[in-house]
mmCIF file of C-alpha atoms in Angstrom:
data_model
loop_
_atom_site.group_PDB
_atom_site.id
_atom_site.type_symbol
_atom_site.label_atom_id
_atom_site.label_comp_id
_atom_site.label_asym_id
_atom_site.label_seq_id
_atom_site.Cartn_x
_atom_site.Cartn_y
_atom_site.Cartn_z
ATOM 1 C CA MET A 1 211.949 63.182 -48.960
ATOM 2 C CA GLU A 2 212.558 66.728 -47.148
ATOM 3 C CA GLU A 3 210.695 67.696 -43.973
ATOM 4 C CA ASN A 4 209.497 71.147 -43.512
ATOM 5 C CA ASN A 5 211.387 73.061 -40.438
ATOM 6 C CA LEU A 6 207.873 73.973 -39.049
ATOM 7 C CA GLN A 7 205.826 71.039 -39.801
ATOM 8 C CA CYS A 8 206.641 67.568 -41.187
ATOM 9 C CA SER A 9 205.856 67.807 -44.681
ATOM 10 C CA SER A 10 206.151 64.038 -45.232
ATOM 11 C CA VAL A 11 202.478 63.393 -44.752
ATOM 12 C CA VAL A 12 200.932 61.840 -47.881
ATOM 13 C CA ASP A 13 200.072 64.077 -50.580
ATOM 14 C CA GLY A 14 201.124 67.183 -48.620
ATOM 15 C CA ASN A 15 198.112 67.146 -46.172
ATOM 16 C CA PHE A 16 200.331 68.455 -43.349
ATOM 17 C CA GLU A 17 198.742 71.934 -43.748
ATOM 18 C CA GLU A 18 195.681 70.551 -42.120
ATOM 19 C CA VAL A 19 197.490 69.384 -39.109
ATOM 20 C CA PRO A 20 197.485 71.673 -36.064
ATOM 21 C CA ARG A 21 200.833 73.183 -35.643
ATOM 22 C CA GLU A 22 201.251 72.320 -32.099
ATOM 23 C CA THR A 23 200.848 68.638 -32.738
ATOM 24 C CA ALA A 24 203.402 68.406 -35.449
ATOM 25 C CA ILE A 25 206.797 67.083 -34.606
ATOM 26 C CA GLN A 26 209.593 69.675 -35.434
ATOM 27 C CA PHE A 27 213.078 68.648 -36.187
ATOM 28 C CA LYS A 28 215.765 71.254 -35.432
ATOM 29 C CA PRO A 29 217.668 71.297 -37.951
ATOM 30 C CA PRO A 30 215.133 69.919 -40.369
ATOM 31 C CA LEU A 31 215.662 66.284 -40.720
ATOM 32 C CA TYR A 32 216.721 66.367 -44.379
ATOM 33 C CA ARG A 33 219.635 68.368 -43.261
ATOM 34 C CA GLN A 34 220.284 66.181 -40.533
ATOM 35 C CA ARG A 35 220.654 63.496 -43.029
ATOM 36 C CA TYR A 36 222.903 65.319 -45.469
ATOM 37 C CA GLN A 37 225.050 66.499 -42.326
ATOM 38 C CA PHE A 38 225.344 63.053 -41.378
ATOM 39 C CA VAL A 39 226.888 62.059 -44.672
ATOM 40 C CA LYS A 40 229.153 65.213 -44.753
ATOM 41 C CA ASN A 41 230.620 64.221 -41.057
ATOM 42 C CA LEU A 42 231.142 60.732 -42.654
ATOM 43 C CA VAL A 43 233.136 62.258 -45.648
ATOM 44 C CA ASP A 44 235.195 64.516 -43.347
ATOM 45 C CA GLN A 45 236.127 61.255 -41.204
ATOM 46 C CA HIS A 46 237.170 59.016 -44.216
ATOM 47 C CA GLU A 47 237.872 61.414 -46.856
ATOM 48 C CA PRO A 48 236.913 59.512 -50.044
ATOM 49 C CA LYS A 49 238.117 60.728 -53.377
ATOM 50 C CA LYS A 50 235.195 59.475 -55.487
ATOM 51 C CA VAL A 51 231.643 59.717 -54.210
ATOM 52 C CA ALA A 52 228.611 59.086 -55.994
ATOM 53 C CA ASP A 53 224.923 59.917 -54.642
ATOM 54 C CA LEU A 54 222.243 57.744 -56.010
ATOM 55 C CA GLY A 55 218.735 59.447 -56.338
ATOM 56 C CA CYS A 56 220.426 62.818 -56.052
ATOM 57 C CA GLY A 57 217.163 64.638 -56.566
ATOM 58 C CA ASP A 58 217.415 68.431 -56.473
ATOM 59 C CA THR A 59 221.401 67.887 -55.858
ATOM 60 C CA SER A 60 221.419 69.283 -52.311
ATOM 61 C CA LEU A 61 223.687 66.783 -50.900
ATOM 62 C CA LEU A 62 226.125 67.358 -53.808
ATOM 63 C CA ARG A 63 226.028 71.035 -53.298
ATOM 64 C CA LEU A 64 226.959 70.433 -49.577
ATOM 65 C CA LEU A 65 229.742 67.957 -50.321
ATOM 66 C CA LYS A 66 231.415 69.895 -53.138
ATOM 67 C CA VAL A 67 233.197 71.883 -50.600
ATOM 68 C CA ASN A 68 234.853 69.085 -49.131
ATOM 69 C CA PRO A 69 238.612 69.219 -50.219
ATOM 70 C CA CYS A 70 239.278 65.710 -50.257
ATOM 71 C CA ILE A 71 236.806 64.780 -53.267
ATOM 72 C CA GLU A 72 238.124 64.746 -56.689
ATOM 73 C CA LEU A 73 234.933 63.199 -58.226
ATOM 74 C CA LEU A 74 231.380 63.978 -57.356
ATOM 75 C CA VAL A 75 228.663 62.363 -59.298
ATOM 76 C CA GLY A 76 224.700 62.416 -58.985
ATOM 77 C CA VAL A 77 222.126 59.988 -60.579
ATOM 78 C CA ASP A 78 218.539 60.347 -60.622
ATOM 79 C CA ILE A 79 215.657 59.252 -62.742
ATOM 80 C CA ASN A 80 214.179 62.688 -62.919
ATOM 81 C CA GLU A 81 215.572 64.468 -65.823
ATOM 82 C CA ASP A 82 213.692 67.682 -65.234
ATOM 83 C CA LYS A 83 215.452 68.227 -61.791
ATOM 84 C CA LEU A 84 218.970 67.408 -62.987
ATOM 85 C CA ARG A 85 218.307 69.934 -65.958
ATOM 86 C CA TRP A 86 217.486 72.812 -63.700
ATOM 87 C CA ARG A 87 219.571 72.203 -60.652
ATOM 88 C CA GLY A 88 222.872 71.248 -62.523
ATOM 89 C CA ASP A 89 223.929 75.136 -63.077
ATOM 90 C CA SER A 90 223.925 75.417 -59.223
ATOM 91 C CA LEU A 91 226.865 72.932 -59.017
ATOM 92 C CA ALA A 92 229.098 75.087 -61.637
ATOM 93 C CA PRO A 93 231.964 77.001 -60.016
ATOM 94 C CA PHE A 94 231.327 80.610 -58.903
ATOM 95 C CA MET A 95 233.710 83.574 -59.146
ATOM 96 C CA GLY A 96 235.282 82.858 -55.610
ATOM 97 C CA ASP A 97 236.273 79.411 -56.790
ATOM 98 C CA PHE A 98 238.479 81.380 -59.497
ATOM 99 C CA LEU A 99 239.641 83.502 -56.810
ATOM 100 C CA LYS A 100 240.589 80.985 -54.376
ATOM 101 C CA PRO A 101 241.072 77.371 -56.158
ATOM 102 C CA ARG A 102 240.942 74.238 -54.522
ATOM 103 C CA ASP A 103 244.130 72.222 -53.931
ATOM 104 C CA LEU A 104 242.737 69.174 -55.771
ATOM 105 C CA ASN A 105 240.884 68.950 -59.062
ATOM 106 C CA LEU A 106 237.139 68.363 -58.720
ATOM 107 C CA THR A 107 234.906 67.115 -61.525
ATOM 108 C CA ILE A 108 231.038 66.955 -60.956
ATOM 109 C CA ILE A 109 228.944 64.781 -63.271
ATOM 110 C CA LEU A 110 225.106 64.580 -63.322
ATOM 111 C CA TYR A 111 223.732 61.352 -64.912
ATOM 112 C CA HIS A 112 220.001 60.729 -66.055
ATOM 113 C CA GLY A 113 218.983 56.887 -65.482
ATOM 114 C CA SER A 114 217.960 54.363 -63.055
ATOM 115 C CA VAL A 115 219.747 53.273 -60.081
ATOM 116 C CA VAL A 116 219.208 49.652 -60.859
ATOM 117 C CA GLU A 117 221.051 50.026 -64.248
ATOM 118 C CA ARG A 118 224.614 49.080 -64.569
ATOM 119 C CA ASP A 119 226.800 51.867 -65.799
ATOM 120 C CA SER A 120 230.599 51.145 -65.770
ATOM 121 C CA ARG A 121 231.446 55.074 -65.174
ATOM 122 C CA LEU A 122 230.488 54.283 -61.482
ATOM 123 C CA LEU A 123 232.989 51.755 -60.873
ATOM 124 C CA GLY A 124 235.616 52.052 -58.411
ATOM 125 C CA PHE A 125 234.203 54.676 -56.117
ATOM 126 C CA ASP A 126 235.015 55.298 -52.488
ATOM 127 C CA LEU A 127 231.546 55.896 -51.377
ATOM 128 C CA ILE A 128 228.139 55.682 -52.820
ATOM 129 C CA THR A 129 225.243 57.271 -51.024
ATOM 130 C CA CYS A 130 221.536 56.384 -51.221
ATOM 131 C CA ILE A 131 219.483 58.761 -48.848
ATOM 132 C CA GLU A 132 215.819 58.041 -48.838
ATOM 133 C CA LEU A 133 215.991 56.337 -51.872
ATOM 134 C CA ILE A 134 215.234 52.539 -51.536
ATOM 135 C CA GLU A 135 211.653 53.143 -50.494
ATOM 136 C CA HIS A 136 210.909 54.444 -53.770
ATOM 137 C CA LEU A 137 211.695 51.220 -55.483
ATOM 138 C CA ASP A 138 209.062 48.580 -56.575
ATOM 139 C CA SER A 139 209.935 44.906 -55.541
ATOM 140 C CA GLY A 140 211.453 44.238 -58.912
ATOM 141 C CA ASP A 141 213.792 47.228 -58.663
ATOM 142 C CA LEU A 142 214.460 46.328 -54.917
ATOM 143 C CA ALA A 143 215.657 42.788 -55.775
ATOM 144 C CA ARG A 144 217.958 44.172 -58.442
ATOM 145 C CA PHE A 145 219.447 46.977 -56.318
ATOM 146 C CA PRO A 146 221.884 45.132 -54.169
ATOM 147 C CA GLU A 147 222.984 43.298 -57.565
ATOM 148 C CA VAL A 148 223.907 46.555 -59.010
ATOM 149 C CA VAL A 149 225.066 48.633 -56.160
ATOM 150 C CA PHE A 150 226.580 45.869 -53.857
ATOM 151 C CA GLY A 151 227.476 43.457 -56.363
ATOM 152 C CA TYR A 152 228.586 45.296 -59.532
ATOM 153 C CA LEU A 153 229.569 48.670 -58.406
ATOM 154 C CA SER A 154 231.143 47.442 -55.269
ATOM 155 C CA PRO A 155 232.247 50.797 -53.709
ATOM 156 C CA SER A 156 234.480 50.683 -50.524
ATOM 157 C CA MET A 157 231.513 52.199 -48.449
ATOM 158 C CA ILE A 158 227.944 52.517 -48.945
ATOM 159 C CA VAL A 159 225.381 54.742 -46.878
ATOM 160 C CA ILE A 160 221.668 53.835 -47.093
ATOM 161 C CA SER A 161 218.787 55.842 -45.116
ATOM 162 C CA THR A 162 215.270 55.137 -44.931
ATOM 163 C CA PRO A 163 212.345 56.035 -43.035
ATOM 164 C CA ASN A 164 211.603 54.107 -39.914
ATOM 165 C CA SER A 165 208.033 53.098 -39.858
ATOM 166 C CA GLU A 166 207.907 52.597 -36.068
ATOM 167 C CA PHE A 167 208.265 56.402 -35.884
ATOM 168 C CA ASN A 168 205.258 56.944 -37.972
ATOM 169 C CA PRO A 169 202.566 56.896 -35.220
ATOM 170 C CA LEU A 170 204.072 60.115 -33.929
ATOM 171 C CA PHE A 171 203.182 61.786 -37.101
ATOM 172 C CA PRO A 172 199.358 62.913 -37.106
ATOM 173 C CA SER A 173 197.588 61.046 -39.880
ATOM 174 C CA VAL A 174 200.505 59.382 -41.324
ATOM 175 C CA THR A 175 200.310 55.980 -43.145
ATOM 176 C CA LEU A 176 203.287 56.262 -45.316
ATOM 177 C CA ARG A 177 205.235 59.612 -45.463
ATOM 178 C CA ASP A 178 205.050 60.282 -49.000
ATOM 179 C CA SER A 179 202.727 59.074 -51.735
ATOM 180 C CA ASP A 180 205.691 57.615 -53.940
ATOM 181 C CA HIS A 181 206.815 55.462 -51.191
ATOM 182 C CA LYS A 182 206.273 51.788 -52.122
ATOM 183 C CA PHE A 183 207.144 50.526 -48.481
ATOM 184 C CA GLU A 184 208.433 51.647 -45.283
ATOM 185 C CA TRP A 185 210.270 49.329 -42.990
ATOM 186 C CA THR A 186 210.726 48.902 -39.271
ATOM 187 C CA ARG A 187 213.918 48.797 -37.657
ATOM 188 C CA MET A 188 214.050 44.888 -37.745
ATOM 189 C CA GLU A 189 212.779 44.786 -41.452
ATOM 190 C CA PHE A 190 215.530 47.071 -42.488
ATOM 191 C CA GLN A 191 218.285 45.432 -40.394
ATOM 192 C CA THR A 192 217.267 41.991 -41.735
ATOM 193 C CA TRP A 193 217.335 43.260 -45.303
ATOM 194 C CA ALA A 194 220.788 44.972 -44.584
ATOM 195 C CA LEU A 195 222.487 41.963 -42.921
ATOM 196 C CA TYR A 196 221.623 39.774 -45.569
ATOM 197 C CA VAL A 197 222.728 41.932 -48.409
ATOM 198 C CA ALA A 198 226.189 42.623 -46.352
ATOM 199 C CA ASN A 199 226.699 38.920 -45.849
ATOM 200 C CA ARG A 200 225.978 38.017 -49.571
ATOM 201 C CA TYR A 201 228.223 40.845 -51.024
ATOM 202 C CA ASP A 202 231.097 40.572 -48.264
ATOM 203 C CA TYR A 203 230.247 43.978 -46.617
ATOM 204 C CA SER A 204 229.985 44.741 -42.918
ATOM 205 C CA VAL A 205 227.259 47.080 -41.698
ATOM 206 C CA GLU A 206 226.583 49.360 -38.730
ATOM 207 C CA PHE A 207 223.186 50.729 -37.787
ATOM 208 C CA THR A 208 222.242 54.323 -36.629
ATOM 209 C CA GLY A 209 220.039 57.200 -37.522
ATOM 210 C CA VAL A 210 219.212 60.723 -37.349
ATOM 211 C CA GLY A 211 215.944 62.784 -35.862
ATOM 212 C CA GLU A 212 215.706 61.716 -32.355
ATOM 213 C CA PRO A 213 212.120 60.975 -30.994
ATOM 214 C CA PRO A 214 210.601 63.268 -28.485
ATOM 215 C CA ALA A 215 210.829 62.441 -24.664
ATOM 216 C CA GLY A 216 208.752 59.454 -23.699
ATOM 217 C CA ALA A 217 209.137 57.979 -27.186
ATOM 218 C CA GLU A 218 212.583 56.565 -27.012
ATOM 219 C CA ASN A 219 211.585 53.270 -27.752
ATOM 220 C CA VAL A 220 210.664 53.973 -31.554
ATOM 221 C CA GLY A 221 214.143 54.717 -32.479
ATOM 222 C CA TYR A 222 215.440 57.361 -34.781
ATOM 223 C CA CYS A 223 212.941 58.782 -37.402
ATOM 224 C CA THR A 224 215.485 58.043 -40.374
ATOM 225 C CA GLN A 225 217.399 54.966 -39.715
ATOM 226 C CA ILE A 226 220.908 54.545 -41.586
ATOM 227 C CA GLY A 227 223.110 51.573 -42.308
ATOM 228 C CA ILE A 228 226.709 52.121 -42.960
ATOM 229 C CA PHE A 229 228.152 49.349 -45.242
ATOM 230 C CA GLN A 230 232.097 48.878 -45.338
ATOM 231 C CA LYS A 231 233.619 46.605 -48.060
ATOM 232 C CA ASN A 232 235.492 43.824 -46.274
ATOM 233 C CA GLY A 233 239.354 44.088 -47.490
ATOM 234 C CA GLY A 234 238.651 47.825 -48.837
ATOM 235 C CA ARG A 235 238.453 48.995 -52.337
ATOM 236 C CA ALA A 236 237.961 46.823 -55.182
ATOM 237 C CA THR A 237 241.146 45.878 -57.036
ATOM 238 C CA GLU A 238 241.990 47.628 -60.181
ATOM 239 C CA ALA A 239 241.728 44.113 -61.856
ATOM 240 C CA CYS A 240 238.156 43.753 -60.839
ATOM 241 C CA VAL A 241 237.328 47.153 -62.098
ATOM 242 C CA SER A 242 239.095 46.699 -65.783
ATOM 243 C CA GLU A 243 236.829 43.468 -66.293
ATOM 244 C CA GLN A 244 233.702 45.359 -66.145
ATOM 245 C CA HIS A 245 234.358 48.288 -68.548
ATOM 246 C CA ASP A 246 232.260 50.539 -71.026
ATOM 247 C CA GLN A 247 228.855 49.507 -69.879
ATOM 248 C CA HIS A 248 227.080 53.174 -70.380
ATOM 249 C CA VAL A 249 223.529 53.250 -69.872
ATOM 250 C CA TYR A 250 222.976 56.666 -68.374
ATOM 251 C CA LYS A 251 222.044 59.334 -70.564
ATOM 252 C CA ALA A 252 224.824 61.815 -71.746
ATOM 253 C CA GLY A 253 225.273 64.751 -74.014
ATOM 254 C CA LEU A 254 226.185 68.110 -72.471
ATOM 255 C CA THR A 255 229.379 69.408 -70.731
ATOM 256 C CA MET A 256 229.386 72.841 -68.790
ATOM 257 C CA PHE A 257 232.580 74.657 -67.731
ATOM 258 C CA PRO A 258 232.768 77.455 -66.830
ATOM 259 C CA ARG A 259 229.205 78.650 -66.096
ATOM 260 C CA LEU A 260 226.733 78.849 -68.990
ATOM 261 C CA VAL A 261 229.269 77.592 -71.385
ATOM 262 C CA LEU A 262 227.885 74.617 -73.301
ATOM 263 C CA ILE A 263 229.606 72.152 -75.662
ATOM 264 C CA PHE A 264 228.738 68.729 -76.993
ATOM 265 C CA HIS A 265 230.240 65.761 -75.258
ATOM 266 C CA PRO A 266 232.235 63.678 -77.719
ATOM 267 C CA GLN A 267 230.289 60.506 -76.565
ATOM 268 C CA ALA A 268 227.424 61.821 -78.513
ATOM 269 C CA VAL A 269 229.484 61.399 -81.725
ATOM 270 C CA LEU A 270 231.392 58.187 -80.686
ATOM 271 C CA LEU A 271 228.377 56.307 -79.912
ATOM 272 C CA PRO A 272 225.814 56.781 -82.821
ATOM 273 C CA HIS A 273 224.743 52.962 -82.354
ATOM 274 C CA LEU A 274 223.138 54.126 -79.019
ATOM 275 C CA PRO A 275 219.266 54.994 -79.016
ATOM 276 C CA LYS A 276 218.582 58.584 -79.154
ATOM 277 C CA MET A 277 217.255 58.635 -75.720
ATOM 278 C CA LEU A 278 220.697 57.558 -74.189
ATOM 279 C CA ARG A 279 222.330 60.514 -75.817
ATOM 280 C CA LEU A 280 220.522 63.278 -74.007
ATOM 281 C CA GLN A 281 221.477 65.845 -71.460
ATOM 282 C CA VAL A 282 224.581 65.119 -68.861
ATOM 283 C CA PHE A 283 225.876 67.927 -66.748
ATOM 284 C CA THR A 284 229.608 67.871 -66.398
ATOM 285 C CA THR A 285 231.662 70.987 -64.543
ATOM 286 C CA SER A 286 235.157 71.013 -63.446
ATOM 287 C CA TYR A 287 236.412 73.520 -60.805
ATOM 288 C CA PRO A 288 239.708 75.432 -60.857
ATOM 289 C CA SER A 289 242.545 74.082 -58.571
ATOM 290 C CA LEU A 290 246.238 74.472 -57.819
ATOM 291 C CA GLN A 291 246.876 71.176 -59.883
ATOM 292 C CA GLN A 292 246.063 73.165 -63.105
ATOM 293 C CA GLU A 293 249.154 75.181 -64.060
ATOM 294 C CA ARG A 294 247.302 78.613 -64.939
ATOM 295 C CA PHE A 295 245.445 78.740 -61.403
ATOM 296 C CA PHE A 296 248.645 77.475 -59.425
ATOM 297 C CA LYS A 297 250.680 80.523 -61.458
ATOM 298 C CA LEU A 298 248.002 83.071 -60.439
ATOM 299 C CA VAL A 299 247.910 82.245 -56.968
ATOM 300 C CA LEU A 300 251.625 82.161 -56.296
ATOM 301 C CA VAL A 301 252.189 85.237 -58.203
ATOM 302 C CA ASN A 302 249.322 86.867 -55.940
ATOM 303 C CA GLU A 303 250.838 85.510 -52.730
ATOM 304 C CA VAL A 304 254.374 86.642 -53.625
ATOM 305 C CA SER A 305 253.086 89.944 -54.530
ATOM 306 C CA GLN A 306 251.126 90.291 -51.392
ATOM 307 C CA GLN A 307 253.936 89.299 -48.993
ATOM 308 C CA VAL A 308 256.513 91.675 -50.894
ATOM 309 C CA GLU A 309 253.925 94.437 -50.539
ATOM 310 C CA SER A 310 253.551 93.693 -46.709
ATOM 311 C CA LEU A 311 257.285 93.659 -45.925
ATOM 312 C CA ARG A 312 257.659 97.000 -48.060
ATOM 313 C CA VAL A 313 255.017 98.774 -46.184
ATOM 314 C CA SER A 314 256.133 97.594 -42.880
ATOM 315 C CA HIS A 315 259.633 99.008 -43.727
ATOM 316 C CA LEU A 316 258.722 102.554 -44.957
ATOM 317 C CA PRO A 317 258.585 104.137 -41.258
ATOM 318 C CA ARG A 318 262.012 102.852 -40.649
ATOM 319 C CA ARG A 319 263.276 103.858 -43.881
ATOM 320 C CA LYS A 320 262.532 107.537 -43.218
ATOM 321 C CA GLU A 321 264.449 107.377 -39.927
ATOM 322 C CA GLN A 322 267.417 105.910 -41.912
ATOM 323 C CA ASP A 323 267.187 108.058 -45.015
ATOM 324 C CA GLY A 324 270.333 109.356 -45.900
ATOM 325 C CA GLU A 325 272.435 107.743 -43.303
ATOM 326 C CA GLN A 326 273.981 105.255 -45.461
ATOM 327 C CA GLY A 327 273.750 106.310 -49.269
ATOM 328 C CA ASP A 328 273.391 103.450 -51.660
ATOM 329 C CA LYS A 329 274.921 101.277 -49.212
ATOM 330 C CA PRO A 330 272.617 98.138 -48.999
ATOM 331 C CA LYS A 331 270.702 98.373 -45.721
ATOM 332 C CA ASP A 332 269.767 95.253 -43.926
ATOM 333 C CA ILE A 333 266.295 96.113 -42.857
ATOM 334 C CA GLY A 334 265.475 92.769 -41.074
ATOM 335 C CA GLY A 335 266.394 93.955 -37.313
ATOM 336 C CA SER A 336 266.566 91.413 -34.666
ATOM 337 C CA LYS A 337 262.910 90.408 -35.320
ATOM 338 C CA ALA A 338 261.017 89.364 -38.420
ATOM 339 C CA PRO A 339 259.036 92.230 -39.935
ATOM 340 C CA VAL A 340 255.271 92.108 -38.908
ATOM 341 C CA PRO A 341 253.147 92.137 -41.978
ATOM 342 C CA CYS A 342 250.387 94.836 -42.176
ATOM 343 C CA PHE A 343 247.948 92.103 -43.128
ATOM 344 C CA GLY A 344 247.781 88.344 -43.114
ATOM 345 C CA PRO A 345 248.049 85.355 -40.665
ATOM 346 C CA VAL A 346 249.483 85.353 -37.090
ATOM 347 C CA PHE A 347 252.325 83.225 -36.937
ATOM 348 C CA THR A 348 253.372 80.406 -34.527
ATOM 349 C CA GLU A 349 256.514 80.836 -32.521
ATOM 350 C CA VAL A 350 258.036 78.141 -34.789
ATOM 351 C CA GLU A 351 256.787 79.959 -37.742
ATOM 352 C CA LYS A 352 258.373 83.214 -36.389
ATOM 353 C CA ALA A 353 261.630 81.295 -35.673
ATOM 354 C CA LYS A 354 261.963 80.112 -39.022
ATOM 355 C CA ILE A 355 261.053 83.538 -40.606
ATOM 356 C CA GLU A 356 263.788 85.271 -38.390
ATOM 357 C CA ASN A 357 266.434 82.816 -39.531
ATOM 358 C CA SER A 358 265.891 83.403 -43.252
ATOM 359 C CA PRO A 359 267.663 85.726 -45.403
ATOM 360 C CA LYS A 360 266.524 89.454 -44.663
ATOM 361 C CA PRO A 361 265.010 91.936 -47.033
ATOM 362 C CA PHE A 362 267.356 94.627 -47.964
ATOM 363 C CA CYS A 363 267.461 98.113 -50.047
ATOM 364 C CA VAL A 364 269.807 99.298 -52.564
ATOM 365 C CA GLY A 365 269.087 103.030 -53.344
ATOM 366 C CA ASP A 366 265.340 103.144 -54.045
ATOM 367 C CA LYS A 367 265.037 99.619 -54.696
ATOM 368 C CA PHE A 368 263.519 96.973 -52.054
ATOM 369 C CA PHE A 369 264.668 93.277 -52.403
ATOM 370 C CA VAL A 370 263.186 90.256 -50.757
ATOM 371 C CA PRO A 371 265.134 87.043 -50.986
ATOM 372 C CA LEU A 372 262.897 84.062 -52.249
ATOM 373 C CA GLN A 373 264.566 82.166 -49.287
ATOM 374 C CA ARG A 374 262.656 84.772 -47.139
ATOM 375 C CA LEU A 375 259.337 84.310 -49.061
ATOM 376 C CA LEU A 376 259.400 80.482 -48.574
ATOM 377 C CA ALA A 377 259.712 80.924 -45.200
ATOM 378 C CA TYR A 378 256.213 82.202 -44.814
ATOM 379 C CA PRO A 379 253.794 79.179 -44.275
ATOM 380 C CA ARG A 380 251.393 80.016 -47.075
ATOM 381 C CA LEU A 381 254.205 80.308 -49.747
ATOM 382 C CA ASN A 382 256.018 77.314 -48.380
ATOM 383 C CA ARG A 383 252.819 75.210 -48.820
ATOM 384 C CA LEU A 384 252.505 76.113 -52.473
ATOM 385 C CA CYS A 385 256.264 76.070 -53.380
ATOM 386 C CA ALA A 386 258.715 73.204 -52.554
ATOM 387 C CA ASN A 387 261.840 74.912 -53.467
ATOM 388 C CA GLU A 388 263.393 78.219 -54.627
ATOM 389 C CA GLU A 389 264.050 77.033 -58.009
ATOM 390 C CA MET A 390 260.208 76.107 -58.366
ATOM 391 C CA MET A 391 259.090 79.660 -57.157
ATOM 392 C CA ARG A 392 261.768 81.349 -59.567
ATOM 393 C CA SER A 393 260.433 79.363 -62.592
ATOM 394 C CA VAL A 394 256.762 80.189 -61.904
ATOM 395 C CA ILE A 395 257.031 83.811 -61.049
ATOM 396 C CA ALA A 396 260.024 84.951 -63.391
ATOM 397 C CA ASP A 397 257.859 86.175 -66.203
ATOM 398 C CA SER A 398 255.360 87.997 -63.887
ATOM 399 C CA ILE A 399 257.297 89.647 -61.038
ATOM 400 C CA PRO A 400 260.690 91.445 -61.499
ATOM 401 C CA LEU A 401 263.447 89.546 -60.091
ATOM 402 C CA SER A 402 267.150 90.485 -59.030
ATOM 403 C CA SER A 403 270.052 89.880 -61.567
ATOM 404 C CA ASP A 404 270.872 86.502 -60.284
ATOM 405 C CA GLY A 405 267.161 85.488 -59.578
ATOM 406 C CA SER A 406 267.577 85.191 -55.895
ATOM 407 C CA ALA A 407 265.251 87.983 -54.887
ATOM 408 C CA VAL A 408 262.070 89.894 -55.699
ATOM 409 C CA VAL A 409 262.582 93.614 -56.672
ATOM 410 C CA THR A 410 260.330 96.327 -56.320
ATOM 411 C CA ASP A 411 260.453 100.269 -55.790
ATOM 412 C CA LEU A 412 260.766 101.122 -52.106
ATOM 413 C CA CYS A 413 258.356 103.958 -52.572
ATOM 414 C CA ASN A 414 255.159 104.438 -54.898
ATOM 415 C CA TYR A 415 252.884 107.017 -55.664
ATOM 416 C CA PHE A 416 250.202 105.776 -53.196
ATOM 417 C CA ASP A 417 252.840 105.759 -50.134
ATOM 418 C CA GLU A 418 253.080 109.772 -50.935
ATOM 419 C CA GLN A 419 249.412 110.028 -51.195
ATOM 420 C CA PHE A 420 248.885 108.476 -47.662
ATOM 421 C CA GLU A 421 251.925 109.900 -46.200
ATOM 422 C CA PHE A 422 253.810 106.647 -45.217
#
């Protein structure tokens, strides 16, 4: 549950409005943000590729994690279908994601279903998060929860957060923090349960938390207690995953990509024997990335064009000084130093040396030539392209090249130069 940034909104039935403002504990940043940031920091540290959030609610954590470059599959599961239906669109790619594609593919999927149901589509994950989830489970579901998450899904890492009931006396008029909570544990109760589960399913566990208590109440511990479980021996083997396949119980049916474009998921046709309730909505979206040929080409062509234009513009003042001195003889315009681009990043000394040692741009008449080897010396282009042949094959049908294909060719002067008196 989320805490208000002015007053704790985790009082039963929202009666926090009756609590005097000066007596309410305030968390800065709000406690729910601290929990999400804790997970994000963990993702930054361990760089998981496949992440699932069980009990994803309004998808706030998924929206925070989707910007992480290491994640390639991000899944949310929740029992509240209305939240998934209305919040799914916020996870779709925006215009900026197309203008600057990710390095790696990213697929985001929302499933409607219970976290205590086995679904093979969540097998083989690197990280599963359960943020403020277990306290909403009744005794039967709580008993099944470890069997499904730890035993069946068995990801490399599991993060579970839950309220620390020892902190509750610091809140005015709080017994349970939410009317839907079935229980709230002390630190000892949570750690006893977590250690038992970890031992049974071959995990190690560390305990921490977020939401520090006020001065003088340090003995109650964090407001939210967190257990970080790591599978002993790392990720489940492919053999283990392949033995438990094709158990699909989460509701499925719709795909979205790009924004506001819907098509029926093929499973709605391939699985006619499933009950109708199991073929309802699922949200799926994919992000553009440099692993996709069309987006890689767009980015590379744009980067090459920008770098060539930067070099061309930086040469114009020197060209006016040299104009008429050498006729149509090729002019080496590199000088003793690498041309300084009109825009772009500042280069390190090592990068500058690499640029200076590469083939220099030159002019023939009113044409400006930039060798591909020169372009590959610039860090951003070098990161995109492994070699000259790769660059040439990608840009050849979009950017003019010299007759031997070794350089980009463009007009030295254009209409805009005359307008702005370069």
